[in-house]
Amino acid sequence: MDDNILTHYGVLGMKWGVRRTPAQLGRKKSSGGDKEEIKKAGGKGKVSSGNSGRKAVKDMTDAELKELISRLELEKRYRDLSKSEEQVRSAKGRDFVADVLEKSGKNIATQFTTYMMGTAVNKLAGSEIVNPKKGQKDK
């Protein structure tokens, strides 16, 4: 009997040579900090908090909030003004295609529903009362 069996006790999806961080392992960070996280933060010795230095809105003063709003409005106006003619045309074309598809879809759904309802009425009645293709009584 041959006992040549290969068994693998690795983690699914893990790559060779890639180590998981302590956070991924569910361990607390060490007090010295992780070297990889310091590298990712730009080598400054500080790990970014993830919110990119912004305060919560409820912690802002009225002046800070007004300043932020005016900045966001200026950025929006700049984006709107800097749109090229081609972007505007493509947006109009996209709207046209979306409108055509929506109307076609409604039309097809209406026809399908009419056909199915007519077929169901005919089956219940046991005779051809409704023409399912027209959705009305034959005269």
Coordinates of N, CA, C and O in Angstrom, one line a residue:
M1 N 0.8 -1.2 0.0 CA 0.0 0.0 0.0 C 0.9 1.2 0.0 O 1.8 1.3 0.8
D2 N 0.5 2.2 -0.8 CA 1.4 3.4 -1.0 C 0.8 4.5 -0.2 O -0.4 4.9 -0.3
D3 N 1.5 5.2 0.8 CA 1.0 6.2 1.6 C 1.5 7.6 1.2 O 1.8 8.5 2.0
N4 N 1.6 7.8 -0.1 CA 2.1 9.1 -0.6 C 0.9 10.0 -0.7 O 0.2 10.1 -1.7
I5 N 0.6 10.8 0.4 CA -0.6 11.6 0.4 C -0.1 13.1 0.7 O 0.7 13.3 1.6
L6 N -0.5 14.0 -0.1 CA -0.2 15.4 0.1 C -1.3 16.1 0.8 O -2.5 16.1 0.3
T7 N -1.1 16.7 1.9 CA -2.1 17.4 2.7 C -1.7 18.8 2.8 O -0.5 19.1 3.0
H8 N -2.6 19.7 2.7 CA -2.3 21.2 2.8 C -3.2 21.8 3.8 O -4.4 21.7 3.8
Y9 N -2.6 22.4 4.8 CA -3.3 23.0 5.9 C -3.3 24.6 5.8 O -3.5 25.3 6.8
G10 N -3.1 25.1 4.7 CA -3.0 26.6 4.5 C -4.4 27.2 4.5 O -5.4 26.6 4.6
V11 N -4.4 28.5 4.4 CA -5.6 29.3 4.4 C -6.0 29.5 3.0 O -5.2 29.9 2.1
L12 N -7.3 29.3 2.6 CA -7.8 29.5 1.3 C -7.6 30.9 0.9 O -7.9 31.9 1.6
G13 N -7.1 31.2 -0.3 CA -6.9 32.5 -0.8 C -5.6 33.2 -0.5 O -5.3 34.2 -1.0
M14 N -4.8 32.6 0.4 CA -3.6 33.1 0.8 C -2.6 32.9 -0.3 O -2.6 31.9 -1.0
K15 N -1.7 33.9 -0.5 CA -0.6 33.8 -1.5 C 0.7 33.5 -0.9 O 0.9 33.9 0.3
W16 N 1.6 32.9 -1.6 CA 2.9 32.6 -1.0 C 3.7 33.9 -0.8 O 3.7 34.8 -1.6
G17 N 4.2 34.0 0.4 CA 5.1 35.1 0.7 C 4.3 36.3 1.2 O 4.9 37.4 1.5
V18 N 3.0 36.3 1.2 CA 2.2 37.4 1.7 C 1.7 37.1 3.1 O 1.1 36.1 3.4
R19 N 2.1 38.1 4.0 CA 1.7 37.9 5.4 C 0.5 38.8 5.7 O 0.4 39.9 5.2
R20 N -0.3 38.3 6.6 CA -1.5 39.1 7.1 C -1.0 40.0 8.2 O -0.1 39.7 9.0
T21 N -1.7 41.1 8.2 CA -1.4 42.1 9.3 C -2.0 41.7 10.6 O -2.9 40.8 10.6
P22 N -1.6 42.2 11.7 CA -2.2 41.8 13.0 C -3.7 42.1 13.1 O -4.4 41.4 13.7
A23 N -4.1 43.2 12.4 CA -5.5 43.5 12.3 C -6.3 42.4 11.6 O -7.4 42.1 12.0
Q24 N -5.7 41.9 10.5 CA -6.4 40.8 9.8 C -6.5 39.5 10.6 O -7.4 38.7 10.5
L25 N -5.5 39.3 11.5 CA -5.5 38.2 12.3 C -6.3 38.3 13.6 O -6.6 37.4 14.3
G26 N -6.9 39.6 13.8 CA -7.7 39.8 14.9 C -6.9 40.1 16.2 O -7.5 40.1 17.3
R27 N -5.7 40.5 16.0 CA -4.8 40.8 17.2 C -4.8 42.3 17.3 O -4.9 43.1 16.4
K28 N -4.5 42.8 18.5 CA -4.4 44.2 18.8 C -3.0 44.6 18.2 O -2.1 43.9 18.2
K29 N -2.9 45.9 17.9 CA -1.6 46.5 17.4 C -0.7 46.6 18.5 O -1.0 46.9 19.6
S30 N 0.6 46.4 18.2 CA 1.6 46.6 19.2 C 1.8 48.1 19.4 O 1.5 48.9 18.6
S31 N 2.4 48.4 20.6 CA 2.5 49.9 20.9 C 3.6 50.5 20.0 O 3.5 51.7 19.8
G32 N 4.5 49.8 19.4 CA 5.5 50.4 18.6 C 5.0 50.7 17.2 O 5.7 51.4 16.5
G33 N 3.9 50.2 16.8 CA 3.3 50.4 15.5 C 3.9 49.4 14.5 O 4.9 48.8 14.7
D34 N 3.2 49.2 13.4 CA 3.6 48.3 12.4 C 4.4 49.0 11.3 O 4.0 50.0 10.9
K35 N 5.5 48.4 10.9 CA 6.4 49.0 9.9 C 5.7 49.2 8.6 O 5.9 50.2 7.9
E36 N 4.8 48.2 8.2 CA 4.1 48.4 6.9 C 3.1 49.5 6.9 O 3.0 50.2 6.0
E37 N 2.5 49.7 8.1 CA 1.5 50.8 8.1 C 2.2 52.1 8.1 O 1.7 53.1 7.6
I38 N 3.4 52.2 8.7 CA 4.1 53.4 8.7 C 4.6 53.8 7.3 O 4.5 54.9 6.8
K39 N 5.0 52.7 6.6 CA 5.4 52.9 5.2 C 4.2 53.4 4.3 O 4.3 54.3 3.5
K40 N 3.0 52.8 4.5 CA 1.8 53.3 3.8 C 1.4 54.7 4.1 O 0.9 55.4 3.3
A41 N 1.7 55.1 5.4 CA 1.4 56.5 5.8 C 2.4 57.5 5.3 O 2.3 58.7 5.6
G42 N 3.3 57.1 4.5 CA 4.3 58.0 4.0 C 5.6 58.1 4.8 O 6.3 59.0 4.6
G43 N 5.8 57.2 5.7 CA 7.0 57.1 6.4 C 7.1 58.2 7.5 O 8.2 58.5 8.0
K44 N 6.0 58.8 7.9 CA 6.0 59.9 8.9 C 5.9 59.4 10.3 O 5.9 60.1 11.2
G45 N 5.7 58.1 10.5 CA 5.6 57.5 11.8 C 4.1 57.6 12.3 O 3.9 57.2 13.4
K46 N 3.2 58.2 11.5 CA 1.8 58.2 12.0 C 1.0 57.4 11.0 O 1.2 57.4 9.8
V47 N 0.0 56.7 11.6 CA -0.9 56.0 10.7 C -2.1 56.8 10.5 O -2.7 57.3 11.5
S48 N -2.6 56.9 9.3 CA -3.7 57.7 9.0 C -5.0 57.1 9.6 O -5.1 55.9 9.7
S49 N -5.9 58.0 10.0 CA -7.1 57.5 10.7 C -8.2 57.1 9.8 O -9.1 56.5 10.2
G50 N -8.0 57.4 8.5 CA -9.0 56.9 7.5 C -10.0 58.0 7.1 O -10.7 57.8 6.1
N51 N -10.2 59.0 7.9 CA -11.2 60.0 7.6 C -10.5 61.3 6.9 O -11.1 62.3 6.8
S52 N -9.3 61.1 6.5 CA -8.5 62.1 5.8 C -8.5 63.5 6.5 O -8.6 64.5 5.8
G53 N -8.5 63.6 7.8 CA -8.4 64.8 8.5 C -9.6 65.6 8.6 O -9.6 66.8 9.1
R54 N -10.7 65.2 8.2 CA -12.0 65.9 8.3 C -12.6 65.7 9.6 O -12.6 64.7 10.2
K55 N -13.3 66.8 10.1 CA -14.1 66.8 11.3 C -15.4 66.3 11.0 O -15.9 66.4 9.8
A56 N -16.1 65.8 12.0 CA -17.5 65.4 11.8 C -18.3 66.7 11.7 O -17.9 67.8 12.3
V57 N -19.4 66.7 10.9 CA -20.2 68.0 10.7 C -20.7 68.5 12.1 O -20.6 69.7 12.2
K58 N -21.0 67.7 13.0 CA -21.6 68.2 14.3 C -20.5 68.8 15.1 O -20.8 69.6 16.0
D59 N -19.2 68.5 14.8 CA -18.1 69.1 15.5 C -17.6 70.4 14.9 O -16.7 71.1 15.5
M60 N -18.1 70.8 13.8 CA -17.6 72.0 13.1 C -18.3 73.3 13.6 O -19.5 73.2 14.0
T61 N -17.6 74.4 13.6 CA -18.2 75.6 13.9 C -19.0 76.1 12.7 O -18.8 75.6 11.6
D62 N -19.8 77.2 12.9 CA -20.6 77.7 11.7 C -19.7 78.2 10.7 O -19.9 78.0 9.5
A63 N -18.6 78.9 11.0 CA -17.6 79.4 10.0 C -17.0 78.3 9.2 O -16.9 78.4 8.0
E64 N -16.6 77.2 9.9 CA -16.0 76.1 9.2 C -16.9 75.5 8.2 O -16.6 75.1 7.1
L65 N -18.2 75.3 8.7 CA -19.2 74.7 7.8 C -19.5 75.6 6.6 O -19.6 75.1 5.5
K66 N -19.6 76.9 6.8 CA -19.8 77.8 5.7 C -18.7 77.8 4.7 O -18.9 77.8 3.5
E67 N -17.5 77.7 5.2 CA -16.3 77.6 4.3 C -16.3 76.3 3.5 O -16.0 76.3 2.3
L68 N -16.6 75.2 4.1 CA -16.7 73.9 3.4 C -17.8 73.9 2.4 O -17.6 73.5 1.3
I69 N -19.0 74.5 2.7 CA -20.0 74.5 1.7 C -19.7 75.4 0.5 O -19.9 75.0 -0.6
S70 N -19.1 76.6 0.8 CA -18.7 77.4 -0.3 C -17.6 76.7 -1.2 O -17.7 76.8 -2.4
R71 N -16.7 76.0 -0.6 CA -15.7 75.3 -1.3 C -16.3 74.2 -2.2 O -16.0 74.1 -3.4
L72 N -17.3 73.5 -1.7 CA -17.9 72.4 -2.4 C -18.8 73.0 -3.6 O -18.8 72.4 -4.7
E73 N -19.4 74.1 -3.3 CA -20.2 74.8 -4.4 C -19.3 75.3 -5.5 O -19.6 75.1 -6.7
L74 N -18.1 75.8 -5.1 CA -17.2 76.3 -6.2 C -16.6 75.1 -7.0 O -16.5 75.2 -8.2
E75 N -16.3 74.0 -6.3 CA -15.9 72.8 -7.1 C -16.9 72.3 -8.0 O -16.6 71.9 -9.2
K76 N -18.2 72.3 -7.6 CA -19.3 71.9 -8.5 C -19.5 72.8 -9.7 O -19.6 72.3 -10.8
R77 N -19.4 74.1 -9.4 CA -19.5 75.0 -10.5 C -18.4 74.9 -11.5 O -18.6 75.0 -12.7
Y78 N -17.2 74.6 -11.0 CA -16.0 74.4 -11.9 C -16.2 73.2 -12.7 O -15.9 73.2 -13.9
R79 N -16.7 72.1 -12.1 CA -16.9 70.9 -12.9 C -17.9 71.1 -14.0 O -17.8 70.6 -15.1
D80 N -19.0 71.8 -13.7 CA -20.1 72.1 -14.6 C -19.6 73.0 -15.8 O -19.9 72.7 -16.9
L81 N -18.7 74.0 -15.5 CA -18.2 74.9 -16.5 C -17.2 74.2 -17.4 O -17.0 74.6 -18.5
S82 N -16.4 73.3 -16.8 CA -15.3 72.7 -17.5 C -15.7 71.5 -18.3 O -14.8 70.9 -19.0
K83 N -17.0 71.1 -18.4 CA -17.4 70.0 -19.2 C -17.2 70.4 -20.6 O -17.6 71.5 -21.1
S84 N -16.7 69.5 -21.4 CA -16.5 69.7 -22.8 C -17.8 69.5 -23.6 O -18.7 68.9 -23.1
E85 N -17.8 70.0 -24.8 CA -19.0 69.9 -25.6 C -19.3 68.4 -25.9 O -20.5 68.0 -26.0
E86 N -18.3 67.6 -26.1 CA -18.5 66.2 -26.3 C -19.1 65.5 -25.2 O -20.0 64.7 -25.3
Q87 N -18.8 65.9 -23.9 CA -19.4 65.3 -22.8 C -20.8 65.6 -22.7 O -21.7 64.8 -22.3
V88 N -21.2 66.9 -23.1 CA -22.6 67.3 -23.0 C -23.4 66.5 -24.1 O -24.5 66.1 -23.8
R89 N -22.8 66.4 -25.3 CA -23.5 65.7 -26.4 C -23.7 64.2 -26.0 O -24.7 63.6 -26.2
S90 N -22.6 63.6 -25.4 CA -22.8 62.2 -25.0 C -23.8 62.0 -23.9 O -24.5 61.0 -23.9
A91 N -23.9 63.0 -23.0 CA -25.0 62.9 -22.0 C -26.4 63.0 -22.6 O -27.3 62.3 -22.2
K92 N -26.5 63.9 -23.6 CA -27.8 64.0 -24.3 C -28.1 62.6 -25.0 O -29.2 62.2 -25.0
G93 N -27.1 62.1 -25.7 CA -27.3 60.8 -26.4 C -27.7 59.7 -25.4 O -28.5 58.8 -25.7
R94 N -27.0 59.7 -24.2 CA -27.3 58.7 -23.2 C -28.7 58.8 -22.7 O -29.4 57.8 -22.5
D95 N -29.2 60.1 -22.5 CA -30.5 60.3 -22.1 C -31.5 59.8 -23.1 O -32.6 59.2 -22.8
F96 N -31.2 60.1 -24.4 CA -32.1 59.6 -25.5 C -32.2 58.1 -25.5 O -33.3 57.6 -25.6
V97 N -31.1 57.4 -25.4 CA -31.1 56.0 -25.5 C -31.9 55.4 -24.3 O -32.7 54.5 -24.4
A98 N -31.7 56.0 -23.1 CA -32.4 55.5 -21.9 C -33.9 55.7 -22.0 O -34.6 54.8 -21.7
D99 N -34.3 56.8 -22.6 CA -35.7 57.1 -22.9 C -36.3 56.1 -23.8 O -37.4 55.6 -23.6
V100 N -35.6 55.8 -24.9 CA -36.1 54.8 -25.9 C -36.2 53.5 -25.3 O -37.3 52.8 -25.5
L101 N -35.2 53.1 -24.5 CA -35.3 51.7 -23.9 C -36.4 51.6 -22.9 O -37.1 50.6 -22.8
E102 N -36.6 52.7 -22.1 CA -37.7 52.7 -21.1 C -39.1 52.6 -21.8 O -39.9 51.8 -21.4
K103 N -39.3 53.4 -22.9 CA -40.6 53.3 -23.6 C -40.8 52.0 -24.2 O -41.9 51.4 -24.2
S104 N -39.7 51.4 -24.8 CA -39.8 50.1 -25.5 C -40.1 49.0 -24.4 O -41.0 48.1 -24.7
G105 N -39.5 49.1 -23.3 CA -39.7 48.1 -22.2 C -41.1 48.2 -21.7 O -41.8 47.1 -21.5
K106 N -41.7 49.4 -21.6 CA -43.1 49.5 -21.1 C -44.0 48.9 -22.2 O -45.0 48.3 -21.8
N107 N -43.7 49.2 -23.4 CA -44.6 48.7 -24.5 C -44.6 47.2 -24.5 O -45.6 46.5 -24.6
I108 N -43.4 46.6 -24.5 CA -43.3 45.1 -24.5 C -44.0 44.5 -23.3 O -44.7 43.5 -23.4
A109 N -43.8 45.1 -22.1 CA -44.5 44.6 -20.9 C -46.0 44.7 -21.0 O -46.7 43.7 -20.6
T110 N -46.5 45.8 -21.6 CA -47.9 45.9 -21.8 C -48.5 44.8 -22.7 O -49.5 44.2 -22.4
Q111 N -47.8 44.6 -23.8 CA -48.2 43.6 -24.8 C -48.2 42.2 -24.2 O -49.1 41.4 -24.4
F112 N -47.1 41.9 -23.5 CA -47.0 40.6 -22.9 C -48.1 40.4 -21.8 O -48.7 39.3 -21.8
T113 N -48.4 41.4 -21.0 CA -49.4 41.2 -20.0 C -50.8 41.1 -20.6 O -51.6 40.2 -20.2
T114 N -51.0 41.8 -21.7 CA -52.3 41.7 -22.4 C -52.5 40.3 -23.0 O -53.5 39.7 -22.8
Y115 N -51.4 39.8 -23.6 CA -51.5 38.4 -24.2 C -51.7 37.4 -23.1 O -52.6 36.5 -23.2
M116 N -51.0 37.5 -22.0 CA -51.1 36.5 -20.9 C -52.5 36.5 -20.3 O -53.1 35.5 -19.9
M117 N -53.0 37.7 -20.1 CA -54.4 37.9 -19.4 C -55.4 37.3 -20.4 O -56.4 36.7 -19.9
G118 N -55.3 37.6 -21.7 CA -56.3 37.1 -22.7 C -56.3 35.6 -22.7 O -57.3 34.9 -22.8
T119 N -55.1 35.0 -22.7 CA -54.9 33.5 -22.7 C -55.6 32.9 -21.4 O -56.3 31.9 -21.5
A120 N -55.3 33.6 -20.3 CA -55.9 33.1 -19.0 C -57.4 33.2 -19.0 O -58.1 32.2 -18.5
V121 N -58.0 34.3 -19.5 CA -59.4 34.4 -19.6 C -60.0 33.3 -20.5 O -61.0 32.7 -20.2
N122 N -59.4 33.0 -21.6 CA -59.9 32.0 -22.5 C -59.8 30.6 -21.9 O -60.7 29.8 -22.1
K123 N -58.8 30.3 -21.1 CA -58.7 29.0 -20.5 C -59.8 28.9 -19.4 O -60.3 27.8 -19.2
L124 N -60.0 30.0 -18.7 CA -61.0 29.9 -17.6 C -62.4 29.7 -18.2 O -63.3 29.0 -17.7
A125 N -62.7 30.4 -19.3 CA -64.0 30.4 -19.9 C -64.2 29.1 -20.7 O -65.3 28.7 -21.0
G126 N -63.1 28.5 -21.2 CA -63.2 27.3 -22.0 C -63.5 27.5 -23.4 O -63.7 26.6 -24.2
S127 N -63.5 28.8 -23.9 CA -63.7 29.1 -25.3 C -62.9 30.4 -25.6 O -62.4 31.0 -24.7
E128 N -62.9 30.7 -26.9 CA -62.2 31.9 -27.3 C -63.0 33.1 -27.2 O -63.8 33.5 -28.1
I129 N -63.0 33.7 -26.0 CA -63.7 35.0 -25.7 C -62.9 36.2 -26.2 O -63.4 37.1 -26.7
V130 N -61.6 36.1 -25.8 CA -60.7 37.2 -26.1 C -59.6 36.8 -27.0 O -59.1 35.7 -26.9
N131 N -59.3 37.6 -28.0 CA -58.2 37.4 -28.9 C -56.9 37.8 -28.1 O -56.7 39.0 -27.9
P132 N -56.1 36.9 -27.6 CA -54.9 37.4 -26.8 C -54.0 38.3 -27.5 O -53.3 39.1 -26.9
K133 N -53.9 38.2 -28.8 CA -53.0 39.0 -29.6 C -53.4 40.5 -29.7 O -52.7 41.4 -29.8
K134 N -54.8 40.6 -29.6 CA -55.3 42.0 -29.7 C -55.7 42.5 -28.4 O -55.8 43.7 -28.2
G135 N -56.0 41.7 -27.5 CA -56.4 42.1 -26.1 C -57.9 42.6 -26.1 O -58.3 43.3 -25.2
Q136 N -58.7 42.2 -27.1 CA -60.1 42.6 -27.1 C -61.0 41.5 -27.6 O -60.5 40.5 -28.2
K137 N -62.2 41.7 -27.5 CA -63.2 40.7 -28.0 C -63.3 40.8 -29.5 O -63.3 41.9 -30.1
D138 N -63.3 39.6 -30.2 CA -63.5 39.6 -31.6 C -64.9 40.0 -32.0 O -65.8 39.5 -31.3
K139 N -65.1 40.7 -33.0 CA -66.4 41.1 -33.4 C -66.9 40.4 -34.7 O -66.2 40.0 -35.5

